[in-house]
Amino acid sequence: MNKRKPLVIGHRGAAGEAPENTLASFALAAAQGAEGIELDIHISKDGEIVVCHDHTLDRTTNGSGLICEHNWQDIRQLDAGAWFADNYRGERVPLLREVFKMLPPNFLINVEVKHAYEGRLEQELLAYLRASGRMEDVVISSFDHQCIRRLKLAEPEVKVGLLYAANLFDHAAYARQADIDVYSLHPYYQTIAEPDVTGAAAAGLATYPYTVNREEDFARLTMDGVTGIITDYPGRLRAFLEGNQ
Ligand code: G3P
Ligand code: MG
């Protein structure tokens, strides 16, 4: 290995081994040596920033329906762990601020905005980040690149990343088209190759491919020189990197 080691970023915490997007999952990622986590956010009916992948509660809790149609008081009663394994019964859907509180300063938090909610989520998120004093720790990403552009224009201090699954002709050139200062690329891992990573780095862009779970892909992307790897198994990635000093 001749390049700088990639950062270990736990996808939805350590989603391969704990119920995704719960405090237990983020704690496990940190305990396994992750340097950052990725999480997904939505907004509740009463304007709280809720950490959950889906826009509904059905798959990962014992509740149902749209997050944006429930008040936080109701969402916080739900069980978000039992669906994954019985020993996680009692885990809750966290708020973004609860995750921040649990993680130490300088721990990278990649906040993925799942839906703009007609601009409501952007406003709440920026207000929270400004008040948190943790802006430096955060990279906001989204498949909605117009949302990313609005966030950056509204708050030049915030770091933003483009998340995508498309097999682009030229990754760095795509970021330039956004006409804002893009901090990072978040490509689907199978669409990015060494020249793309090198081109991104030359353009001053970090590269954080998702979601990488196999050792052969850890090896390839490490050789390619990516900035960080988003994985459901941060412990496995940490062990791989330690074994390849
Ligand atoms: O942010 C990377 C990755 O989480 C994007 O896909 O569906 O797992 O949120 P998804
Ligand atoms: Mg995500």
XYZ file of C-alpha atoms and ligand atoms in Angstrom:
256
model
C 0.000 0.000 0.000
C 1.675 3.189 -1.093
C -1.105 5.723 -0.600
C -2.557 7.410 2.480
C -5.003 5.147 4.275
C -8.674 5.904 3.661
C -10.842 7.050 6.560
C -13.132 4.365 7.983
C -16.718 5.655 7.728
C -19.491 3.513 9.203
C -22.572 3.324 6.973
C -25.690 4.084 9.047
C -23.275 3.372 11.924
C -22.269 -0.264 11.683
C -25.370 -1.376 9.768
C -24.047 -4.877 9.104
C -23.902 -5.669 12.805
C -26.382 -3.381 14.574
C -29.745 -1.802 13.743
C -28.975 0.946 11.234
C -29.130 4.617 12.198
C -29.486 3.982 15.956
C -27.236 5.243 18.750
C -26.147 1.616 19.310
C -25.040 1.388 15.682
C -23.071 4.649 15.838
C -21.486 3.649 19.151
C -20.461 0.287 17.690
C -18.892 1.982 14.659
C -16.865 4.273 16.931
C -15.845 1.333 19.154
C -14.676 -0.586 16.076
C -12.331 2.228 15.114
C -14.389 4.233 12.637
C -13.237 7.822 12.145
C -16.627 8.862 10.855
C -20.186 7.753 10.276
C -22.787 8.247 7.597
C -26.436 8.730 8.568
C -29.697 9.623 6.804
C -32.163 12.310 7.843
C -35.810 13.270 7.494
C -37.998 15.821 9.266
C -40.880 15.125 11.645
C -44.241 16.892 11.473
C -43.129 19.227 14.260
C -39.794 20.076 12.623
C -37.337 17.772 14.419
C -34.432 16.297 12.407
C -34.918 12.543 12.620
C -32.223 9.976 11.777
C -33.718 7.230 9.608
C -33.025 5.869 6.130
C -36.544 5.361 4.797
C -39.152 8.112 4.579
C -41.540 5.765 6.384
C -41.249 4.084 9.773
C -42.373 0.659 8.587
C -39.151 -1.228 7.820
C -36.962 -0.268 10.776
C -39.432 0.348 13.605
C -42.599 -1.126 15.071
C -44.495 1.939 13.828
C -45.788 2.783 10.381
C -46.446 5.701 8.066
C -44.530 8.745 6.923
C -42.017 10.321 9.325
C -43.157 13.789 8.216
C -46.714 12.991 9.358
C -45.684 12.054 12.917
C -44.663 14.321 15.781
C -41.411 13.566 17.566
C -43.284 12.610 20.763
C -44.790 9.653 18.859
C -41.652 8.629 16.948
C -39.552 8.534 20.115
C -41.819 5.844 21.611
C -41.060 3.378 18.801
C -38.688 0.437 18.922
C -35.978 0.674 16.245
C -33.881 -2.311 17.315
C -36.064 -5.415 17.654
C -36.507 -5.830 13.879
C -32.740 -6.373 13.638
C -32.120 -8.640 16.632
C -33.812 -9.272 19.941
C -30.842 -8.012 21.954
C -31.319 -4.569 20.392
C -34.934 -4.300 21.566
C -35.422 -0.881 23.158
C -33.231 1.064 20.717
C -34.940 4.249 19.581
C -35.003 6.368 16.441
C -32.508 9.127 17.317
C -32.610 12.827 16.595
C -29.624 14.298 14.790
C -28.661 16.270 17.879
C -28.573 13.083 19.992
C -26.076 11.517 17.578
C -23.902 14.647 17.678
C -23.998 14.626 21.460
C -22.811 11.017 21.593
C -19.901 11.414 19.161
C -16.725 13.307 20.104
C -15.660 16.532 18.367
C -13.596 15.962 15.204
C -15.443 12.722 14.438
C -16.623 13.004 10.811
C -20.401 13.036 10.466
C -21.666 12.561 6.907
C -25.280 13.715 6.958
C -27.223 12.421 3.975
C -30.334 14.466 3.207
C -32.908 12.023 1.877
C -35.583 14.546 0.946
C -35.713 18.346 0.898
C -39.281 18.648 2.253
C -39.803 21.805 0.181
C -36.796 23.468 1.793
C -37.931 22.885 5.395
C -35.252 20.323 6.130
C -32.503 22.543 4.706
C -33.504 25.424 6.985
C -33.703 23.268 10.097
C -30.414 21.525 9.325
C -28.442 24.722 8.737
C -29.925 26.338 11.839
C -28.918 23.290 13.884
C -25.382 23.133 12.461
C -24.758 26.851 13.013
C -25.851 26.530 16.635
C -23.944 23.276 17.208
C -20.459 24.663 16.674
C -19.705 21.356 14.867
C -19.897 22.619 11.255
C -16.281 21.572 10.707
C -17.077 17.907 11.534
C -19.898 17.650 9.003
C -20.209 16.837 5.310
C -23.745 17.032 3.953
C -24.450 14.799 0.957
C -27.532 14.010 -1.106
C -28.677 12.381 -4.320
C -30.610 15.659 -4.753
C -27.854 17.891 -6.136
C -30.102 20.938 -6.365
C -30.660 20.601 -2.616
C -26.886 20.436 -2.106
C -26.454 23.581 -4.182
C -29.104 25.466 -2.187
C -27.463 24.418 1.090
C -24.036 25.672 -0.010
C -25.420 28.958 -1.328
C -27.353 29.492 1.912
C -24.355 28.647 4.125
C -20.902 28.934 2.504
C -19.245 27.444 5.622
C -20.895 24.050 5.220
C -19.056 21.239 3.417
C -21.163 19.570 0.758
C -20.791 16.371 -1.244
C -22.451 14.997 -4.364
C -23.895 11.517 -3.909
C -24.628 9.497 -7.046
C -24.891 6.062 -8.576
C -24.500 7.138 -12.224
C -21.434 5.985 -14.137
C -20.283 9.505 -15.040
C -17.975 10.326 -17.952
C -15.864 12.631 -15.794
C -16.496 12.829 -12.037
C -14.485 15.994 -11.331
C -15.983 17.777 -14.347
C -19.460 16.964 -13.083
C -18.652 18.587 -9.730
C -17.387 21.715 -11.530
C -20.751 22.027 -13.304
C -22.451 22.474 -9.941
C -20.893 25.960 -9.847
C -20.420 25.836 -6.077
C -17.447 24.789 -3.967
C -18.062 21.030 -3.750
C -16.063 19.373 -0.954
C -16.497 15.706 -1.838
C -17.730 13.085 -4.274
C -19.775 10.153 -2.914
C -19.947 7.712 -5.853
C -21.342 4.203 -5.896
C -18.121 2.252 -5.416
C -18.388 0.229 -8.617
C -18.457 3.326 -10.801
C -15.180 4.836 -9.629
C -11.715 3.883 -10.864
C -8.194 5.126 -10.126
C -8.122 7.874 -12.816
C -11.407 9.259 -11.448
C -10.019 9.342 -7.898
C -6.779 10.965 -9.055
C -8.708 13.490 -11.150
C -10.924 14.323 -8.199
C -7.923 14.786 -5.896
C -6.262 17.065 -8.477
C -9.435 19.163 -8.462
C -9.279 19.346 -4.647
C -12.173 16.925 -4.125
C -12.346 14.211 -1.482
C -13.760 10.846 -2.615
C -15.997 8.739 -0.329
C -17.364 5.712 -2.212
C -20.333 3.750 -0.774
C -21.195 1.022 0.336
C -18.108 -1.161 0.367
C -18.215 -4.414 2.309
C -15.815 -6.870 0.639
C -12.114 -7.077 1.363
C -11.191 -7.146 -2.333
C -12.976 -3.808 -2.752
C -11.320 -2.360 0.378
C -7.997 -3.276 -1.243
C -8.783 -1.848 -4.662
C -10.170 1.446 -3.372
C -7.285 1.862 -0.921
C -4.849 1.399 -3.815
C -6.873 3.895 -5.860
C -6.312 6.470 -3.104
C -9.874 7.280 -2.027
C -10.201 9.652 0.936
C -12.591 7.456 2.884
C -14.626 4.276 2.528
C -18.260 4.057 3.623
C -18.929 0.533 4.916
C -21.531 -1.455 6.853
C -18.589 -3.202 8.596
C -16.220 -0.558 9.978
C -14.543 -3.197 12.153
C -13.653 -5.310 9.120
C -12.298 -2.286 7.243
C -10.258 -1.212 10.287
C -8.815 -4.752 10.598
C -8.002 -4.796 6.875
C -6.181 -1.451 7.070
C -4.237 -2.479 10.186
C -3.177 -5.673 8.455
C -1.892 -3.732 5.445
C 0.315 -1.095 7.077
O -24.412 7.995 1.600
C -24.083 6.776 1.024
C -25.243 5.813 0.988
O -25.848 5.794 2.250
C -26.275 6.154 -0.051
O -27.273 5.215 -0.191
O -29.500 4.226 0.265
O -27.578 3.656 1.722
O -28.601 5.912 1.826
P -28.274 4.735 0.961
Mg -27.332 6.939 3.226
